[in-house]
Coordinates of C-alpha atoms and ligand atoms in Angstrom, one line a residue:
X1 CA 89.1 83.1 91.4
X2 CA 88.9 79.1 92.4
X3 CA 92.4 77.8 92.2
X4 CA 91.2 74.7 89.9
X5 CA 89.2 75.6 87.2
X6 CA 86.9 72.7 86.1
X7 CA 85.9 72.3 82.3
X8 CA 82.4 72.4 83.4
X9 CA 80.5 74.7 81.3
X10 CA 83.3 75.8 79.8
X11 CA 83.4 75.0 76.0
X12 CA 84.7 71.7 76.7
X13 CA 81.3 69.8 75.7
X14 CA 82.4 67.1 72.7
X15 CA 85.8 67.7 73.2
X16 CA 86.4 64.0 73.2
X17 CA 85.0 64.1 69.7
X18 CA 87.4 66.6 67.9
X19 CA 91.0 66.6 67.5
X20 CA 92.7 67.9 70.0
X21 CA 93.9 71.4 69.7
X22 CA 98.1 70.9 70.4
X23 CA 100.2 73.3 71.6
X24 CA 102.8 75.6 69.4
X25 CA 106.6 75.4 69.3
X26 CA 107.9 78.3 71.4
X27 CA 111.4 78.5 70.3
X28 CA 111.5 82.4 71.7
X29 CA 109.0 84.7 73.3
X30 CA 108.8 87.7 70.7
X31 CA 106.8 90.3 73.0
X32 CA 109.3 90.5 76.9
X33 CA 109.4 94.6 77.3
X34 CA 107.2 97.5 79.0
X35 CA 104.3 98.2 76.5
X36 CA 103.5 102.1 76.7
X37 CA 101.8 104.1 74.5
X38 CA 101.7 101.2 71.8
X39 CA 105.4 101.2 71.8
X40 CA 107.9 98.7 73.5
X41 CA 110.3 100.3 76.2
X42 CA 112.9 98.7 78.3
X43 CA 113.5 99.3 82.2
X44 CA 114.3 102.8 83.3
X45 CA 115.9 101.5 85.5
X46 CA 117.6 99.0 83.2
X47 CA 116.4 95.7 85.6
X48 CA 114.5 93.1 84.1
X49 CA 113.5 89.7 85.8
X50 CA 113.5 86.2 84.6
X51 CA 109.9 84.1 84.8
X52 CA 109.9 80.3 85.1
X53 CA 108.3 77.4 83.6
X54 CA 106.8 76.0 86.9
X55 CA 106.7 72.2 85.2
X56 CA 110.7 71.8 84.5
X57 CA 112.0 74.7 86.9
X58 CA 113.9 76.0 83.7
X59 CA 113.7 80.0 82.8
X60 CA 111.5 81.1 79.9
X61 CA 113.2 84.3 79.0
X62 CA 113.8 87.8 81.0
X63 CA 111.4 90.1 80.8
X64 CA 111.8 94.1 81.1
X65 CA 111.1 95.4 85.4
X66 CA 108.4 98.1 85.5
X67 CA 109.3 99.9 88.5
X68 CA 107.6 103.9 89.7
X69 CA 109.4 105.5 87.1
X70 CA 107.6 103.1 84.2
X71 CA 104.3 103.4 86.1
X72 CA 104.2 107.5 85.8
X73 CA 104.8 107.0 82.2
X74 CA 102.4 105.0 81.6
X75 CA 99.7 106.4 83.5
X76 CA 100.9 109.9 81.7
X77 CA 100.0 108.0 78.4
X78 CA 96.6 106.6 80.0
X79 CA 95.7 109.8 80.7
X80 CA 96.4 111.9 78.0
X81 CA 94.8 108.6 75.7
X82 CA 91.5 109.9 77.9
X83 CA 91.1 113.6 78.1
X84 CA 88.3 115.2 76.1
X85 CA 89.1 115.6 72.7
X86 CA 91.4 112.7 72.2
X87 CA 90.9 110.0 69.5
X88 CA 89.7 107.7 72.2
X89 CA 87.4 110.1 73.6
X90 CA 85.8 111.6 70.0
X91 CA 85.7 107.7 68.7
X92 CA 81.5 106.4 68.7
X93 CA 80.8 104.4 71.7
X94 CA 80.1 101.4 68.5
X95 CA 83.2 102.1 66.8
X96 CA 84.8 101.3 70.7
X97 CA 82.9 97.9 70.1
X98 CA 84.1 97.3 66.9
X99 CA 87.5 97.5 68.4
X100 CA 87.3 94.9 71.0
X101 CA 85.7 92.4 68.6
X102 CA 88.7 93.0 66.5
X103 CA 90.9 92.0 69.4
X104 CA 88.8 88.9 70.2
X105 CA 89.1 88.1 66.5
X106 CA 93.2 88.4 66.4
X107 CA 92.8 85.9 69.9
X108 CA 91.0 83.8 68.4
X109 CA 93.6 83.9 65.5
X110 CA 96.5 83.6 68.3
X111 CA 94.5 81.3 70.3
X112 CA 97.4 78.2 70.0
X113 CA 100.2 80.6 70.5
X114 CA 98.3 81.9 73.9
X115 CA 97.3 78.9 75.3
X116 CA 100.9 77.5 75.2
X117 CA 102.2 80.9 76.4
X118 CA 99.5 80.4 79.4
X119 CA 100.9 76.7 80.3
X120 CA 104.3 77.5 79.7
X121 CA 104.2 80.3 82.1
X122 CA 101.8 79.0 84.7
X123 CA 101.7 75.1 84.3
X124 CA 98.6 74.7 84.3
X125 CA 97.3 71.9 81.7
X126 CA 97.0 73.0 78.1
X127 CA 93.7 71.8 77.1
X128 CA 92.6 74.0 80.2
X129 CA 94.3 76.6 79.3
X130 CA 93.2 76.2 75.2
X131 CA 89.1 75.7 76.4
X132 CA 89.0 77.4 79.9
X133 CA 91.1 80.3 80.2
X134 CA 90.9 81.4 76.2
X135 CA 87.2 80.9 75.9
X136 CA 86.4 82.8 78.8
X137 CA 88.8 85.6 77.8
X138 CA 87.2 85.7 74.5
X139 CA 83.7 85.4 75.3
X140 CA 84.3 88.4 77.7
X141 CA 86.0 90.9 75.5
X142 CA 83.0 89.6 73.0
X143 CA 80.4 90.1 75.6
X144 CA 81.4 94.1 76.6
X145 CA 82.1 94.5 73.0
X146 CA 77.8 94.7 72.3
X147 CA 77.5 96.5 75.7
X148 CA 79.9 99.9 74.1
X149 CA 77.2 101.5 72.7
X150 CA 74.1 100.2 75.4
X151 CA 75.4 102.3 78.2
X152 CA 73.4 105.2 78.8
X153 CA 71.9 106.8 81.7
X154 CA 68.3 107.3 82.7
X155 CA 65.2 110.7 82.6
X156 CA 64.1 111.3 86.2
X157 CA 61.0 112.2 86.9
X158 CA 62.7 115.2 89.7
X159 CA 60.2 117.6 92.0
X160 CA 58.8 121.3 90.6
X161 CA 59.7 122.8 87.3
X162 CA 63.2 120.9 86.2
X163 CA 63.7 118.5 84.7
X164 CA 66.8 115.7 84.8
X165 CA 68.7 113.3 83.1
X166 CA 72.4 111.2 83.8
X167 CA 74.9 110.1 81.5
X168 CA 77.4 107.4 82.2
X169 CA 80.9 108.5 81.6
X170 CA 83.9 106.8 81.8
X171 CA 86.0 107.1 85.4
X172 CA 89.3 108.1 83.8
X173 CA 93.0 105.7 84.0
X174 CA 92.0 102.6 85.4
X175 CA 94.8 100.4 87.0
X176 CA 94.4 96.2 86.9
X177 CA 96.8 93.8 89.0
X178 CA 96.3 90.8 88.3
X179 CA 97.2 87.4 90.1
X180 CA 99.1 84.4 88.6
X181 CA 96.3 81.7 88.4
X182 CA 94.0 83.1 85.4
X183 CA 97.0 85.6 84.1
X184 CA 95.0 86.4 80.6
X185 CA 91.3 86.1 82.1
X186 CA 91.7 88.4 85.0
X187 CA 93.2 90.7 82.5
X188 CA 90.5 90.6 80.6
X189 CA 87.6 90.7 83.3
X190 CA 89.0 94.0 84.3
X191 CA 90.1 95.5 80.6
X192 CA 87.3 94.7 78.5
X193 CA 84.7 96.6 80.6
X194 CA 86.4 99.6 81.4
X195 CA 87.8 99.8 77.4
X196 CA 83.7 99.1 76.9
X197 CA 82.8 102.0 79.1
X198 CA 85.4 104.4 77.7
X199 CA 88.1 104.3 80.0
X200 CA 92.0 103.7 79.7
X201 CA 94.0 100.9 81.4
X202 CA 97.5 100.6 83.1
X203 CA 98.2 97.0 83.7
X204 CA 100.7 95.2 86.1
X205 CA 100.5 91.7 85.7
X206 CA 101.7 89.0 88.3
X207 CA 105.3 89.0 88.3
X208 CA 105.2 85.1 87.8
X209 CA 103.2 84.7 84.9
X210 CA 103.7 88.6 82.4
X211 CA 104.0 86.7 79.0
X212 CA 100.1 86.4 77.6
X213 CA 99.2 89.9 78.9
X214 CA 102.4 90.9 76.8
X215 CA 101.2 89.4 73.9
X216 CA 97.8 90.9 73.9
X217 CA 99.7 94.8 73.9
X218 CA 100.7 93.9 70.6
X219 CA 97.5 92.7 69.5
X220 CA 95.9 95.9 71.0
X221 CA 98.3 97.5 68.8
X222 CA 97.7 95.8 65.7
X223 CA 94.1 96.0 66.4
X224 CA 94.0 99.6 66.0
X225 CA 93.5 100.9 69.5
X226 CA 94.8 104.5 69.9
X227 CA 98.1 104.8 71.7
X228 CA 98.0 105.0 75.8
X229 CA 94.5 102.9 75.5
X230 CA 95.9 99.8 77.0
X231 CA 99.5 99.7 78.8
X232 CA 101.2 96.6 80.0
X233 CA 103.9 96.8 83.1
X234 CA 105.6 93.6 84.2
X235 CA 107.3 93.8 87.1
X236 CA 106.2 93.3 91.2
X237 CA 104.1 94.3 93.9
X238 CA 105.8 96.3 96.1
X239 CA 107.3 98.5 93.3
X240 CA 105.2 98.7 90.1
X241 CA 102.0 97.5 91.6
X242 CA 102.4 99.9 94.9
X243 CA 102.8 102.9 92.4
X244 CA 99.7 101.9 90.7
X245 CA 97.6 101.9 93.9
X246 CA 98.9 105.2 95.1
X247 CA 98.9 107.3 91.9
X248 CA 97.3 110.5 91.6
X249 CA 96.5 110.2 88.4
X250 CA 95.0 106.9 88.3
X251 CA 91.4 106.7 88.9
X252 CA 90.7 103.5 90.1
X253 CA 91.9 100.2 90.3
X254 CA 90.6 96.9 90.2
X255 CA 92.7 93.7 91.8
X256 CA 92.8 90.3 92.3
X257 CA 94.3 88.5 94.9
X258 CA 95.4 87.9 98.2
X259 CA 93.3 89.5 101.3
X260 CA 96.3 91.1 102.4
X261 CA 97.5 93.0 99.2
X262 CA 94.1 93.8 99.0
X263 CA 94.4 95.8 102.5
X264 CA 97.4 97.3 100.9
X265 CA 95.7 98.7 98.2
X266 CA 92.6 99.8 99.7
X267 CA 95.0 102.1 102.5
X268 CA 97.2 102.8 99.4
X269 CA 93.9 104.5 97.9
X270 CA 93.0 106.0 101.2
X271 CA 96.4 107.7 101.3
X272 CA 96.7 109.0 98.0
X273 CA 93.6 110.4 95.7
X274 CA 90.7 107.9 97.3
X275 CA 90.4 106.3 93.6
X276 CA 87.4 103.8 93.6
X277 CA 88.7 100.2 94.2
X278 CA 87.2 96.9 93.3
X279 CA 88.9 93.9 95.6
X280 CA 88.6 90.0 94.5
X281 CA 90.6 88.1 97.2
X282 CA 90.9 84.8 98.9
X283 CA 87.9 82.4 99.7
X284 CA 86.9 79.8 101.9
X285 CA 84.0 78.1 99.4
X286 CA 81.9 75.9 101.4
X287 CA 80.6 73.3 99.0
X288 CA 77.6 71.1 100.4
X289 CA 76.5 68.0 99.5
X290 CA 73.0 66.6 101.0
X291 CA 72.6 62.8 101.6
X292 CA 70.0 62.8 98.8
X293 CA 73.2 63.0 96.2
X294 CA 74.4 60.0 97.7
X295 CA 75.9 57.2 95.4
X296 CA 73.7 54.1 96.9
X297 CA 76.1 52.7 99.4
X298 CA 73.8 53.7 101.9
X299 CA 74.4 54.2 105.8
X300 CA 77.2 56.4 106.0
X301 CA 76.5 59.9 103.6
X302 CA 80.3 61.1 104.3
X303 CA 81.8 57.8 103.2
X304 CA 79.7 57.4 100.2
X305 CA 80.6 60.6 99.0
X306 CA 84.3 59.8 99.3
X307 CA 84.7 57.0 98.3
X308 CA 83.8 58.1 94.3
X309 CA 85.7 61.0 95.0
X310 CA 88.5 59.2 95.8
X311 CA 88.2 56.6 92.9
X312 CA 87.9 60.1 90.8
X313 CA 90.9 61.9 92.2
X314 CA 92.9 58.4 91.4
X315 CA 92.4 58.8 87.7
X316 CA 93.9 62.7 87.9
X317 CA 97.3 62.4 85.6
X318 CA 99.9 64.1 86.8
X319 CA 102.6 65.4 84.4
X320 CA 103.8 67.4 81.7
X321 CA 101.4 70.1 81.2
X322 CA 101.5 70.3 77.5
X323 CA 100.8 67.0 77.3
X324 CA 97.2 66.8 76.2
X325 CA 96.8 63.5 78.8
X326 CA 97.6 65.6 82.0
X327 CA 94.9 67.3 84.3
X328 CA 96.9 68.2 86.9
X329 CA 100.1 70.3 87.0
X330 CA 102.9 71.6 89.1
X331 CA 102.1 74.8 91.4
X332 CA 102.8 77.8 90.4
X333 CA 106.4 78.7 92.6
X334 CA 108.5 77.5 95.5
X335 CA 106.5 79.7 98.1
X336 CA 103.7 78.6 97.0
X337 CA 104.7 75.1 97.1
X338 CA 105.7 75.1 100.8
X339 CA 102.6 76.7 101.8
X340 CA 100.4 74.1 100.7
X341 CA 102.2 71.6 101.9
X342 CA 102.6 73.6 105.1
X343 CA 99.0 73.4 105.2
X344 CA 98.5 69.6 104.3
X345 CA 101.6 68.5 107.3
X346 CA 99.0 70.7 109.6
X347 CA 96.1 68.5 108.3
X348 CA 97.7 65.5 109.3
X349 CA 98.7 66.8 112.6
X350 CA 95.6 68.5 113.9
X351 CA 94.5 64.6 113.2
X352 CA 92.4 65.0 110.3
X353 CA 92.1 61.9 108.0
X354 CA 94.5 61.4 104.9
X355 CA 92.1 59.5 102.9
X356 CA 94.0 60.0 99.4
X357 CA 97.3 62.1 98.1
X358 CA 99.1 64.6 100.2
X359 CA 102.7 64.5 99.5
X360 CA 104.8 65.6 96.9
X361 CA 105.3 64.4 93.6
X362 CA 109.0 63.5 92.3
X363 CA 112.0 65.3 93.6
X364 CA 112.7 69.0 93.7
X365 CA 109.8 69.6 91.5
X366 CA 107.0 71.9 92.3
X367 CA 104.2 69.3 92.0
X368 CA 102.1 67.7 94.4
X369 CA 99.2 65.2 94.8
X370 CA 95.6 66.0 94.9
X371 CA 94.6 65.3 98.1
X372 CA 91.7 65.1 100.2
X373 CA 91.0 65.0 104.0
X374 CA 88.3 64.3 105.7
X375 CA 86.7 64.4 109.6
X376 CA 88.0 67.7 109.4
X377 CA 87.2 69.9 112.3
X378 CA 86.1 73.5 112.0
X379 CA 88.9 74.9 114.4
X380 CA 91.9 73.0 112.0
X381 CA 94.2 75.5 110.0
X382 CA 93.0 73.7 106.5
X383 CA 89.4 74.2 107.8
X384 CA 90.2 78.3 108.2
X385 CA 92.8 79.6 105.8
X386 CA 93.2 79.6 102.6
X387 CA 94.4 76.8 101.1
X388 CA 94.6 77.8 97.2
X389 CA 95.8 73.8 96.2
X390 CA 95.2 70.6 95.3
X391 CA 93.2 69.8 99.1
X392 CA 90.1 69.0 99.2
X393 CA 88.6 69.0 103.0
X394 CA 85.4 67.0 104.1
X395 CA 83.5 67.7 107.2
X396 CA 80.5 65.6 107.9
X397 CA 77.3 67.6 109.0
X398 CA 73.7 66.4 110.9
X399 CA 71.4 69.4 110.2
X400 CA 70.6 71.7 107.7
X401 CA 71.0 74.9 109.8
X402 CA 74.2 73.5 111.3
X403 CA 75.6 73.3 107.8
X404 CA 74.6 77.1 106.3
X405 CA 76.1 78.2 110.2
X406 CA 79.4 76.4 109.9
X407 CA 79.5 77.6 106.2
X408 CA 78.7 81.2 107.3
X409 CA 81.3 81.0 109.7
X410 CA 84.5 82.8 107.9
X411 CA 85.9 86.1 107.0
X412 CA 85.3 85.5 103.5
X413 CA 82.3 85.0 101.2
X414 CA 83.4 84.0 97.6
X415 CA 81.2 81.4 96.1
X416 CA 79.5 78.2 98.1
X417 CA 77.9 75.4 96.3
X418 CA 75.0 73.2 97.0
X419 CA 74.4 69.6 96.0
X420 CA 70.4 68.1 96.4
X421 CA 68.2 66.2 94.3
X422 CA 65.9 69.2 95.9
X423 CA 65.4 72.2 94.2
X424 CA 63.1 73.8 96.9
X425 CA 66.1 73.3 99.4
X426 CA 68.4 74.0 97.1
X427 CA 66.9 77.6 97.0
X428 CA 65.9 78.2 100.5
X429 CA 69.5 77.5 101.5
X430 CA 71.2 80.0 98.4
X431 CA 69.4 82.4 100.4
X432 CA 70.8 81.8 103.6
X433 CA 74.3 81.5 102.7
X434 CA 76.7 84.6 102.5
X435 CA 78.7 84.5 99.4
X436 CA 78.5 86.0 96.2
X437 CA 78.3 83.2 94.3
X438 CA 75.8 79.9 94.6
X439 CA 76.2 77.2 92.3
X440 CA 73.6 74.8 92.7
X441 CA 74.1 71.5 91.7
X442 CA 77.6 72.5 89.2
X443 CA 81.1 74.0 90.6
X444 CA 83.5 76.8 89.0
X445 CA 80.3 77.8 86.5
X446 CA 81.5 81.5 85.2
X447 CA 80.1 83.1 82.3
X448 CA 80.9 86.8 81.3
X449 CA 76.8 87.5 81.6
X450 CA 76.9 86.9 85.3
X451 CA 78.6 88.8 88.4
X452 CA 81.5 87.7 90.0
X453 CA 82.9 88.7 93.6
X454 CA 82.5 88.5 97.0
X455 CA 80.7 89.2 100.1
X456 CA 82.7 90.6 103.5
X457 CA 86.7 90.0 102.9
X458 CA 86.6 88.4 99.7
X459 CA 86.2 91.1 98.2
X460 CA 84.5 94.8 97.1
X461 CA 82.1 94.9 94.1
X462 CA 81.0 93.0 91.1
X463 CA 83.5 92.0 88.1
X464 CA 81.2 90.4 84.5
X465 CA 77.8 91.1 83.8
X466 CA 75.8 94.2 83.3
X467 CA 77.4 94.8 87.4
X468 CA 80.5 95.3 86.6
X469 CA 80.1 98.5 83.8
X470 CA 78.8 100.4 87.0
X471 CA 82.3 100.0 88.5
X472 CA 84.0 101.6 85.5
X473 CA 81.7 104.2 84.8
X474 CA 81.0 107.6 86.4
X475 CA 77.1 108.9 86.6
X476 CA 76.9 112.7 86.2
X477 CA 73.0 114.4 86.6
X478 CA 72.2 117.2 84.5
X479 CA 69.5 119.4 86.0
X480 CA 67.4 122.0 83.4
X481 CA 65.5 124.6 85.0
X482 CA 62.2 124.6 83.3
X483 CA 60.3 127.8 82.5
X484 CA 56.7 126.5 83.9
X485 CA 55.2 122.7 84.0
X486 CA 52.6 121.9 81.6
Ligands
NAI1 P1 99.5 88.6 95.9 O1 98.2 89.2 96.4 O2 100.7 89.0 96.5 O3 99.7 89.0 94.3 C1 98.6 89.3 93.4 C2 99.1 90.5 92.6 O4 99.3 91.6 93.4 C3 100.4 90.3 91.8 O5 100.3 91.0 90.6 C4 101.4 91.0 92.7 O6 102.5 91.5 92.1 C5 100.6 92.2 93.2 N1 101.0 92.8 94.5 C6 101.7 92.2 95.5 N2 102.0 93.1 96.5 C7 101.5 94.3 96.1 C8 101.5 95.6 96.7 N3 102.0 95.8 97.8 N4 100.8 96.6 96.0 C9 100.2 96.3 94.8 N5 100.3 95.1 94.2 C10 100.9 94.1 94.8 O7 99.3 87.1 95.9 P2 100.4 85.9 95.8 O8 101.5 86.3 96.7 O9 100.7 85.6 94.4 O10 99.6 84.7 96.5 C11 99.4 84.6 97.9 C12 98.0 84.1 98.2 O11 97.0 84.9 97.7 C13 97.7 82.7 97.5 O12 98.3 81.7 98.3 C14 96.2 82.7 97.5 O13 95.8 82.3 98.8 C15 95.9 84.2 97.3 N6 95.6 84.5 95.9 C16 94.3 84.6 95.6 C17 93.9 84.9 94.3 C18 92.5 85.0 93.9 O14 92.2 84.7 92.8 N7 91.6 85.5 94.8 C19 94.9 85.0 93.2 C20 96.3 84.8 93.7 C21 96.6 84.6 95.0
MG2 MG1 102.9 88.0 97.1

């Protein structure tokens, strides 16, 4: 996923029209422990962890460690939730549906109280949280809901007297991590399929932002899913998510996150039962804008892109993120803090050109300014890593094919966009570029309908969309041996 999410597309149409939706008092987080088998547990090994409100620094409330011991449990619930002859397993693929439109009904109902969990947890605005992250987690869970009873295999039309058909089964426990920037939407993206296609789930969410995933197990529970269907384990990496990735029980496991963790896993699979895995990891989105697009100012294409853009970035407010006014707030940690700005003081060495932003905000406080460099150099650190901030870098370009080969020029392959009055160049350069994702003439346009993921190391198959119900299912071939052809 895109640090930033922009409202475009997004369910944010007319918003300036309606009241604005405003966040709930949280005077205590109700749901803070292990969620197994539709029942709360505490620690086995009796350690929870605080988690942070990123805007004021202050804690929100401990919350029960997962560690190896929690994980077996769990994935001992999972699987006994998905052996033949369990509720789960008897109940009619549309009865499955049912099910998860029930749980997008009771978010929907919750839909306040989750926002302002989201923000509270992850700082990042409310109204983005409200109309970006809980629309897309809704729509998705309402999207595999119709798919539950629409996956089915195929007839083959097989050599000599047999005949053949497949059916599409579910792959078993499935294991989610998921990463701090869309806490309840990467949740989603990897539950609602697999629950579609008939599996069972052990989730770890990011040790910085547990709280919405939390929430959802007890609206799985009061939604009527059997118990072991969905588990929730807060806790970190190393311990809880490690365990996930190397259990012999667990089937597969889908993650989202950094490039490295995502090596982790993939050896962790190796080295256990080779469970299928499904990697969304760090990008390096190429965005290009042709001189066609530009504003009028004529002459110079990189400076008459900027300038708007920086008359745009001036009219981000910074601030409280409940505050329905902001549009930009703090980052998500300390480390994380210190990278980015790492990255931007190597910007402004290497000699690239501090057009707008780049310091901190305030004192001791995790926020920082949009900023935006340009003459940026292909061979600079902000032009190569992953910046995953507030840092926007322009590079000026003569030709075409110069462009798609400086674009084509990373490790990853995420999502690029493309900017032209031309819709003929527009698609002859989608083709040439190596990313999963094009968007042409829009930014950070997601809908459940369409794949999502990434080509060399961003990533390993297909999240959304009819794509991603291959990853969760199995395909078993039943070959009959027929007495004679007719
Ligand atoms: P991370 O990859 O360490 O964390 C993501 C998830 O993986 C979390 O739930 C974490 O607990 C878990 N995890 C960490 N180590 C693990 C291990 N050994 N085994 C199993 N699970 C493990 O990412 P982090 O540290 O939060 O951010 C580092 C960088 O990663 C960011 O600066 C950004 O560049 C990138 N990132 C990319 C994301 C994306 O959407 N593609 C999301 C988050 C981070
Ligand atoms: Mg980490």
């Amino acid at each position: 996923m895109a640090q930033n999410g922009t409202t475009e597309n997004r369910g944010t149409k007319g918003i300036a029209a309606l009241p604005l939706p405003q966040p709930v008092k949280v005077q205590e987080v109700r749901h803070t422990k292990i969620f197994i088998d539709n029942e709360w547990h505490t620690s086995s090994s009796g350690r929870t962890f605080p988690t942070f409100n990123p805007a004021t620094g202050h804690k929100i409330c401990d919350v029960e460690e997962a560690d190896k011991e929690d994980v077996d449990r769990a994935v001992k619930a999972a699987k006994a939730a998905e052996q033949r002859g369990s509720p789960w397993r008897r109940m009619d693929a549309s009865s499955r549906g049912r099910l998860l439109h029930k749980l997008a009904d009771l978010m929907e109902r919750d839909r306040l109280l989750l926002a302002t969990l989201e923000t509270l947890d992850t700082g990042k605005p409310f109204l983005q949280s409200f109309f970006i992250d809980l629309d897309g987690s809704i729509k998705t869970l309402r999207y595999y809901a119709g798919w539950a009873d629409k996956i089915h295999g195929r007839s083959l039309p097989v050599d000599e007297s047999f005949m053949c058909f497949t059916k599409h089964e579910p792959v078993g426990v499935c294991g989610a991590i998921i990463p701090w920037n869309f806490p309840l939407l990467m949740f989603m993206w990897k539950m609602a399929p697999a629950l579609s296609c008939g599996n069972t789930v052990v989730i770890k969410p990011a040790e910085q932002t547990p709280l919405t995933a939390l929430h959802v197990g007890a609206l799985i529970k009061e939604a009527g899913f059997p118990p072991g269907v969905v588990n929730i384990l807060p806790g970190f990496g190393p311990t809880a998510g490690a365990a996930i990735a190397s259990h012999m029980d667990v089937d597969k496991v889908a993650f989202t996150g950094s490039t490295e963790v995502g090596q982790l896993i993939k050896e962790a699979s190796a080295k256990s039962n080779l469970k299928r895995v499904t990697l969304e990891l760090g990008g390096k989105n190429p965005c290009i804008v042709f001189a066609d697009c530009d504003s009028g100012c004529g002459g110079d294409p990189e400076r008459s892109f900027l300038q708007p853009g920086v008359e745009n970035v001036k009219k981000i407010v910074i601030g409280d993120p409940m505050d329905p006014q902001t549009s930009h707030g703090p980052q998500i940690s300390q480390q994380h803090f210190d990278k980015i700005m790492d990255l931007i003081e190597s910007g402004k060495e290497e000699g690239a050109r501090l057009e707008y932003g780049g310091a901190a905000v305030g004192e001791n406080r995790l926020f920082i300014q949009p900023t935006i460099f340009s003459g940026v150099k292909d061979q600079m650190r902000i032009a190569k890593e992953e910046i995953f901030g507030p840092v926007q870098c322009i590079f000026s370009f003569k030709r075409q094919q110069e462009a798609i080969e400086r674009a084509n020029r990373s490790q990853y392959g995420l999502v690029s966009a493309i900017f032209t009055r031309s819709m003929d160049r527009a698609l002859s350069v989608s083709a040439a570029l190596e990313t999963g994702t094009v968007w042409i003439n829009c930014y950070n346009a997601l809908h459940a309908q369409t794949p999502f993921g990434g080509y060399k190391m961003s990533g390993n198959g297909r999240e959304l969309g009819e794509y991603a119900l291959a990853e969760y299912s199995e395909v078993k071939a039943v070959t009959i041996k027929l007495s004679e052809t007719l």
